[in-house]
Coordinates of C-alpha atoms in Angstrom, one line a residue:
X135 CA 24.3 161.7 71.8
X136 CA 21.2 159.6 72.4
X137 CA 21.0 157.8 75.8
X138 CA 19.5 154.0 75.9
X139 CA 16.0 155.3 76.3
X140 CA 16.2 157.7 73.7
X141 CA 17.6 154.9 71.5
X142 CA 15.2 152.4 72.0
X143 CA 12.3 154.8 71.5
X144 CA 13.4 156.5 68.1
X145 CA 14.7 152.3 66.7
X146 CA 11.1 151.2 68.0
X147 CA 9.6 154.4 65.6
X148 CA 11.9 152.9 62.5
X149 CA 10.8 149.8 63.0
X150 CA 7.2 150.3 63.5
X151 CA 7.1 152.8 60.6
X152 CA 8.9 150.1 57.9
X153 CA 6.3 147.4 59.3
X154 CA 2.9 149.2 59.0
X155 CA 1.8 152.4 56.5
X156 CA 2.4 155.6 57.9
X157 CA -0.5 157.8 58.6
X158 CA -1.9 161.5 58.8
X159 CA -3.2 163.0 62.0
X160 CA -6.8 161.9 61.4
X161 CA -5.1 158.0 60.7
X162 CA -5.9 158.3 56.6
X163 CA -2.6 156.4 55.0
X164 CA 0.2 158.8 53.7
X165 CA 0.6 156.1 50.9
X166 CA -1.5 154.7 48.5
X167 CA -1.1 152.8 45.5
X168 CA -1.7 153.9 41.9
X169 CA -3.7 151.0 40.4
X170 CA -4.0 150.6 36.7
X171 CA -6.8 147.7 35.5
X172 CA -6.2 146.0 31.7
X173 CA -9.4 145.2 30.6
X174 CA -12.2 147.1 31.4
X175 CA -15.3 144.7 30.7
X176 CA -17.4 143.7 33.2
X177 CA -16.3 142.2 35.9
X178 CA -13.7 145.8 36.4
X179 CA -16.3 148.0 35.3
X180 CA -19.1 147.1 37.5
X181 CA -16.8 145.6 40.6
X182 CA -13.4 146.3 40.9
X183 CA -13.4 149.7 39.8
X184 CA -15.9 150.4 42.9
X185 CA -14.2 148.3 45.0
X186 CA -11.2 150.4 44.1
X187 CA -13.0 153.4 45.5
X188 CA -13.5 151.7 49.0
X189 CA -9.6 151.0 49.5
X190 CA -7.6 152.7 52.0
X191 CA -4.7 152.0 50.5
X192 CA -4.9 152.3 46.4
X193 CA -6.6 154.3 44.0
X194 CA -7.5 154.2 40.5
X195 CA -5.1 155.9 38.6
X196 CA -4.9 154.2 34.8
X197 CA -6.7 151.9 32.2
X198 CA -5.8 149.8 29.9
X199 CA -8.4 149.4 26.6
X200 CA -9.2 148.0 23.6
X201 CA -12.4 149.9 23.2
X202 CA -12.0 153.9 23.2
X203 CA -15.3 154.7 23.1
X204 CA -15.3 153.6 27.0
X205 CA -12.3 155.8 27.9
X206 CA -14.2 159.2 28.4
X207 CA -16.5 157.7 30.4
X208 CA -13.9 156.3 32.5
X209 CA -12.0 159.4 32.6
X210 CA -15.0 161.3 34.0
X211 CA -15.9 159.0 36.6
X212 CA -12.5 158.8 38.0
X213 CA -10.5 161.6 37.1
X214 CA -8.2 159.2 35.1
X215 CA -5.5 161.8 33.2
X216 CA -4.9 161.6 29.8
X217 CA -1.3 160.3 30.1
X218 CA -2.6 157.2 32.7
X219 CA -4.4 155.8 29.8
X220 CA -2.9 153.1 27.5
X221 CA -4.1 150.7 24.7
X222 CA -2.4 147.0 24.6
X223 CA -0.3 148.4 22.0
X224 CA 1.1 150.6 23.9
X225 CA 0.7 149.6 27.8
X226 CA 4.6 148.8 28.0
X227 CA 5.0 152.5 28.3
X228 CA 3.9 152.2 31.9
X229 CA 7.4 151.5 32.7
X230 CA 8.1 155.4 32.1
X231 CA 4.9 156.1 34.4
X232 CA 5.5 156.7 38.2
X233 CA 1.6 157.3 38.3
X234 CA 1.1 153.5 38.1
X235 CA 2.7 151.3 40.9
X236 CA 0.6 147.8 40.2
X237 CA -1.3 146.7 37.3
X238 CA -4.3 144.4 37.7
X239 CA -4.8 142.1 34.9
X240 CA -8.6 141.3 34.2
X241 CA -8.8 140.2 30.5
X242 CA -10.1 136.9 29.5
X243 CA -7.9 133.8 30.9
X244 CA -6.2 133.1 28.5
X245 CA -4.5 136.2 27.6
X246 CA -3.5 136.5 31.5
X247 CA -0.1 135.5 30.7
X248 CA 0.5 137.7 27.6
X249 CA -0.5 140.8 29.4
X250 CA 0.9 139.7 32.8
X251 CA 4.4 138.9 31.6
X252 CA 4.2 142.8 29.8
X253 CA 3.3 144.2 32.8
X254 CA 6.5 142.8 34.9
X255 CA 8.3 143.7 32.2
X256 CA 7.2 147.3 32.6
X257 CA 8.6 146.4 36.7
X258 CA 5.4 147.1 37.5
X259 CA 3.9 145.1 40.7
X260 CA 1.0 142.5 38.9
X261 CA -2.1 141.5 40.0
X262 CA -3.3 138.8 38.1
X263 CA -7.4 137.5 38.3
X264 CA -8.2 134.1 38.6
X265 CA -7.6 131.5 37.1
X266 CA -4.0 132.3 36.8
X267 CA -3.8 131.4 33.4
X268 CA -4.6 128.6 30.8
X269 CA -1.8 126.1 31.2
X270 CA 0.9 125.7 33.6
X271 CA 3.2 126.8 31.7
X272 CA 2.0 130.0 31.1
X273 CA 1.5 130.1 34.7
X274 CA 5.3 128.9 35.7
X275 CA 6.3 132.1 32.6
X276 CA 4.6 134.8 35.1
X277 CA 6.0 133.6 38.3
X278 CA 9.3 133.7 35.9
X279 CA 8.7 137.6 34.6
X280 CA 8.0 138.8 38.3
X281 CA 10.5 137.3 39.7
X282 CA 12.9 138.7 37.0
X283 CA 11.7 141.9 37.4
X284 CA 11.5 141.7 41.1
X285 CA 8.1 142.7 41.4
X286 CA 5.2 140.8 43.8
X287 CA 2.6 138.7 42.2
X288 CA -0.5 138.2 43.8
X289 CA -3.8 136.7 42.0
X290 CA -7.0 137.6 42.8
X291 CA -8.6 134.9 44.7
X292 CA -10.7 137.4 47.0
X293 CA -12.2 134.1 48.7
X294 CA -9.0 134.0 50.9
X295 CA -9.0 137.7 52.1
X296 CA -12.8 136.5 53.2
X297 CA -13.2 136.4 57.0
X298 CA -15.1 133.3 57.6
X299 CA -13.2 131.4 54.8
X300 CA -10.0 132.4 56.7
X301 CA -12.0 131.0 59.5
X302 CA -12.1 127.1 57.7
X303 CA -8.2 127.8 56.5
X304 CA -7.1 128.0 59.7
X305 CA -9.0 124.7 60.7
X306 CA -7.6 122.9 58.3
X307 CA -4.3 123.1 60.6
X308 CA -5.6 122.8 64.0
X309 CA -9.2 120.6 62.6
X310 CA -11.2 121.5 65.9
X311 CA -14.0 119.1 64.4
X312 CA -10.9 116.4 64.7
X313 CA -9.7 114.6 61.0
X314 CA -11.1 115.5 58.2
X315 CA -12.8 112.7 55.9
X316 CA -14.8 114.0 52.8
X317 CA -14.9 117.9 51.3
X318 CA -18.0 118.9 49.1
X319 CA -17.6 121.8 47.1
X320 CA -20.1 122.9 44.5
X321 CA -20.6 126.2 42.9
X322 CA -23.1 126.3 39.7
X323 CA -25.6 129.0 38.1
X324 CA -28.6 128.2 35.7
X325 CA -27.6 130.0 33.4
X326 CA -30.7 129.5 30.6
X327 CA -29.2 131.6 27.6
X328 CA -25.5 131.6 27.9
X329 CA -24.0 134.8 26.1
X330 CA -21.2 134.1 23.1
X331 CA -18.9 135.7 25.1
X332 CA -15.2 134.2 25.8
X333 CA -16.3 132.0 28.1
X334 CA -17.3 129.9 25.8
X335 CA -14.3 130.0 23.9
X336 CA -11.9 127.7 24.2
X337 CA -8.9 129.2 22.9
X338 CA -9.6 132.2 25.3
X339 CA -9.6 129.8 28.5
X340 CA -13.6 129.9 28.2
X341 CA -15.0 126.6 30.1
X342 CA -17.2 126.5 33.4
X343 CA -14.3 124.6 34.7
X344 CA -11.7 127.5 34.5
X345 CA -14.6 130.2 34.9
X346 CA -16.0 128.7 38.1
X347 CA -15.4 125.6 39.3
X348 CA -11.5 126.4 40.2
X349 CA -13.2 128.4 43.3
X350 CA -14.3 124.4 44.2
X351 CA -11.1 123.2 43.5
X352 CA -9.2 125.6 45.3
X353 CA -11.3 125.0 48.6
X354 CA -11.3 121.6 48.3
X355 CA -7.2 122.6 48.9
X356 CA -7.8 125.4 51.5
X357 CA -10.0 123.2 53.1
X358 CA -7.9 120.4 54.1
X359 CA -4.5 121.8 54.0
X360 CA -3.1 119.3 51.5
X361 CA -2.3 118.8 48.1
X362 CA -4.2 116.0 46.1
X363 CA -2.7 112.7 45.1
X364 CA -4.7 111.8 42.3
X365 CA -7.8 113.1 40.3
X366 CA -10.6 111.6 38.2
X367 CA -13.4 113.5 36.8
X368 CA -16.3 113.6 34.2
X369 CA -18.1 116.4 32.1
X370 CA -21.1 116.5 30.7
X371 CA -23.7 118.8 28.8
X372 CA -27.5 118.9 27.9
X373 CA -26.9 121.9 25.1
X374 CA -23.9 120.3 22.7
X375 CA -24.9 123.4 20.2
X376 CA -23.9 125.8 22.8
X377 CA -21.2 124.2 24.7
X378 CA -19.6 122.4 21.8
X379 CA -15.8 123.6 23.0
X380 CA -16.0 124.0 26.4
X381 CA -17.6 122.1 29.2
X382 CA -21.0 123.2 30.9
X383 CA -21.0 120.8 33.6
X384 CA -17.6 119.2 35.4
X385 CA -17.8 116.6 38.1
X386 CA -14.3 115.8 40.3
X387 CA -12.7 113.7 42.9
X388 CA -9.2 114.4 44.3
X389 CA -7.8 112.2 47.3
X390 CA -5.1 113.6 49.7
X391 CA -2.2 112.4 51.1
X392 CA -4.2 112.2 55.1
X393 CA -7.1 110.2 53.1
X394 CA -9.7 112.9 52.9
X395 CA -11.8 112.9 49.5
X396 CA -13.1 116.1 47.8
X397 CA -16.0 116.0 45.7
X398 CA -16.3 119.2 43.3
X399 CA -18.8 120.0 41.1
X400 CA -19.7 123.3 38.6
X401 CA -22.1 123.6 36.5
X402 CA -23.8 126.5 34.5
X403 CA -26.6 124.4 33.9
X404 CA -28.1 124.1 37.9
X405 CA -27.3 126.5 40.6
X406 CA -25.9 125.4 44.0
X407 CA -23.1 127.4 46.3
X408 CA -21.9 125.4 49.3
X409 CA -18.6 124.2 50.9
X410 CA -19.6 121.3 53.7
X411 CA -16.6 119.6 55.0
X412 CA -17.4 115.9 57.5
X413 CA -14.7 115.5 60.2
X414 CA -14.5 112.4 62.8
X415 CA -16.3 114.3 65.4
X416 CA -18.7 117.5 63.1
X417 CA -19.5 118.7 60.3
X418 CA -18.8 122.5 59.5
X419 CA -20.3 124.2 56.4
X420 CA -20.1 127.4 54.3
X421 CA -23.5 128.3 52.6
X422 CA -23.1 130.4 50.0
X423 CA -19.3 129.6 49.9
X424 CA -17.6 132.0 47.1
X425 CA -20.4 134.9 46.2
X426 CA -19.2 138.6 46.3
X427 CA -21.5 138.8 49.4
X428 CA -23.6 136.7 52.5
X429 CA -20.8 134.1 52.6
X430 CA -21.8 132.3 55.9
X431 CA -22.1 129.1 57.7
X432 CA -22.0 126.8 60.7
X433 CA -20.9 123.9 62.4
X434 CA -22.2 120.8 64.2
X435 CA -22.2 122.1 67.6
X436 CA -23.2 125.8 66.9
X437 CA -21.1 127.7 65.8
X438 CA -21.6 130.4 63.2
X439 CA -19.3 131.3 60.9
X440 CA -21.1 134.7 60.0
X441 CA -18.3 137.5 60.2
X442 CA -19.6 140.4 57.5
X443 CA -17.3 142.3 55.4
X444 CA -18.7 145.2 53.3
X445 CA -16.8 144.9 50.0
X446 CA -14.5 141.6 49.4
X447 CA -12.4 142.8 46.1
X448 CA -11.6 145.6 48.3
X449 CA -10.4 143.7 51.3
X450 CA -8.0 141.3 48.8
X451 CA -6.8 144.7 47.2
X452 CA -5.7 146.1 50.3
X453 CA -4.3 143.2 51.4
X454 CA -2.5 143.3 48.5
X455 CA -1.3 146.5 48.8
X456 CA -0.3 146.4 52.5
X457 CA 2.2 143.8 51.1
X458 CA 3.9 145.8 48.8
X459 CA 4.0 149.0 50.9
X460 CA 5.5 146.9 53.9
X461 CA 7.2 144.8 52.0
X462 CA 5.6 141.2 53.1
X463 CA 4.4 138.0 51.3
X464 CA 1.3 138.4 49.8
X465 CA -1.3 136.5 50.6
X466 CA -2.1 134.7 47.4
X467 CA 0.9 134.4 45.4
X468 CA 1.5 132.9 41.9
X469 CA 2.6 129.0 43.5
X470 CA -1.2 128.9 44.7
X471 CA -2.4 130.0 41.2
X472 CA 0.0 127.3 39.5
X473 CA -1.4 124.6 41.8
X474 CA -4.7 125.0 40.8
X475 CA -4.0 125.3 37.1
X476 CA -2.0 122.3 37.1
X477 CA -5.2 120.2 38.6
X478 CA -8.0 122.0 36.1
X479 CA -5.1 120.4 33.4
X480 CA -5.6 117.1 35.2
X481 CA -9.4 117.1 35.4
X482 CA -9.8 117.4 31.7
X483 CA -7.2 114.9 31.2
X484 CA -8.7 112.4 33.7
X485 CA -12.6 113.6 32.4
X486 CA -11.1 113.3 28.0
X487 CA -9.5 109.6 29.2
X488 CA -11.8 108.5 31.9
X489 CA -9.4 108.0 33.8
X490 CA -7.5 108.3 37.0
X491 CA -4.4 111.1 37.0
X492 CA -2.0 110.7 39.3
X493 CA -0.7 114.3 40.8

């Protein structure tokens, strides 16, 4: 029979071990998680698959293709077995797979939902790349399949695994530079010869709106806390031959329920990358705000917000992770990608009418 100290010590061991990963005897996890990425064009070939190798708790284990001249090179460079790798023909099949516990979706926006609703369906956990989706509907569908499937949903907006954007999150409750009055978030690139890629295809959920300036919008919502009353907005382009479905330049205001006003702007016509928020009593500023590295700032009276990070997808993905293996709320989950979606809607509503939209 166990006495009361006996008792206490062996419960405390339980507990502790169903809150935080279990380790070896050198501290490596004893768990990881198989990761399987659908899509593998750029943005997983040259990031998140490296990322992937910097984790501590998940490894690349599957793909997901269209293109099979790119699977031997995958194979190769990751050890990635014949039976881990699927086409989108026949990726439902994961659901037979215990090699694959999440599956990262990273195909163009506007086939997120398509290929994230499958994955549920396969009771697979999904991670989902921002933006969430297209339309809010499609975005309301996923939350619908996980949930159905009882699977977590996280989307990948690294930004808030970031250290020093956690940093301006968390003063958006306690507001240390006293009320908040005006956000200005702008995030552009010159780009001089744009590619005819998706993202400048509308029907895909091409549009520098979607592509880049939801990172704006969704700090202009970290940033104060709230959620915005109302909306107007304008687009514009100097190349109508080249961006004659989708928008090269998007300027927007949202107003809050405290008062504060959020200007947002993203272009791929001009580059600029800053987050500067004006309280009553400071300033505070985040310069560049949302690049995969160097994300720093300051405030008014000193203070640098300079906290480094080696690898950001890689921070997000174990966050991620540690969610599924202990069984928390992620950090991100599908309501935050909904929120934003349903705003982008607004803007080109509000830029199309010239008009205010009331949220």
């Amino acid at each position: 029979m166990l006495d009361r100290r006996n008792f206490i010590r062996n419960t405390g061991l339980v507990l502790a071990g169903s809150l935080f990963p279990l380790t070896d005897i050198f501290g490596n996890p004893s768990k990881k998680l198989n990761v399987c990425l659908v899509g593998l064009g750029n943005y997983s070939s040259t990031v998140l698959a490296p990322a992937l190798q910097r984790t501590k708790y998940c490894k690349l284990t599957g793909i997901v293709t269209g293109t099979p001249s790119k699977i031997p090179r995958w194979q190769k460079r990751y050890g990635i077995s014949d039976k881990n790798v699927y086409n989108y023909e026949t990726m439902h099949r994961i659901a037979d797979n215990p090699d694959i516990d999440v599956i990262y979706i990273v195909v163009p926006t506007g086939l997120h939902a398509k290929y994230a609703i499958r994955a549920a369906n396969a009771g697979k956990h999904v991670w989902c790349e921002k933006p969430m989706a297209k339309t809010e509907a499609e975005c309301q569908a996923i939350i619908d399949a996980c949930a159905k499937n009882k699977v977590k949903l996280s989307i990948g907006y690294r930004m808030q695994h970031e250290p020093n954007t956690r940093t301006v999150i968390d003063w958006a409750a306690s507001k240390p530079y006293g009320k908040i009055k005006t956000v200005r978030a702008e995030i552009g690139y010159n780009v001089t010869n744009p590619a005819r890629t998706w993202r400048l295809d509308s029907a895909l959920g091409g549009g520098t709106m979607y592509d880049l300036g939801v990172y704006a919008l969704n700090a202009a919502r970290y940033t104060t806390g709230e959620e915005p009353v109302s909306v107007t907005a304008k687009q514009m382009t100097t190349r109508p031959k080249i961006f004659n479905e989708t928008d090269e330049t998007t300027h927007f205001t949202l107003e809050f329920p405290s008062g504060a006003i959020a200007h947002g702007k993203t272009s791929v016509g001009k580059s600029m990358h800053e987050l500067y928020v004006d309280c009553e009593n400071g300033w505070y500023t985040l310069a560049p705000f949302s690049m995969y590295g160097g994300v720093q700032g300051k405030a008014s009276d000193g203070k640098l917000l300079n906290i480094h990070i080696e690898n950001q997808q890689a921070r997000q993905m174990d966050d991620d992770a540690l969610s599924i293996i202990n069984n928390t709320p992620v950090m991100v989950p599908g309501e935050e990608g909904i929120k934003d979606i349903r705003i982008v809607e607004a803007i080109y509503k509000a830029a199309k009418n010239r008009s205010k939209i009331s949220l």
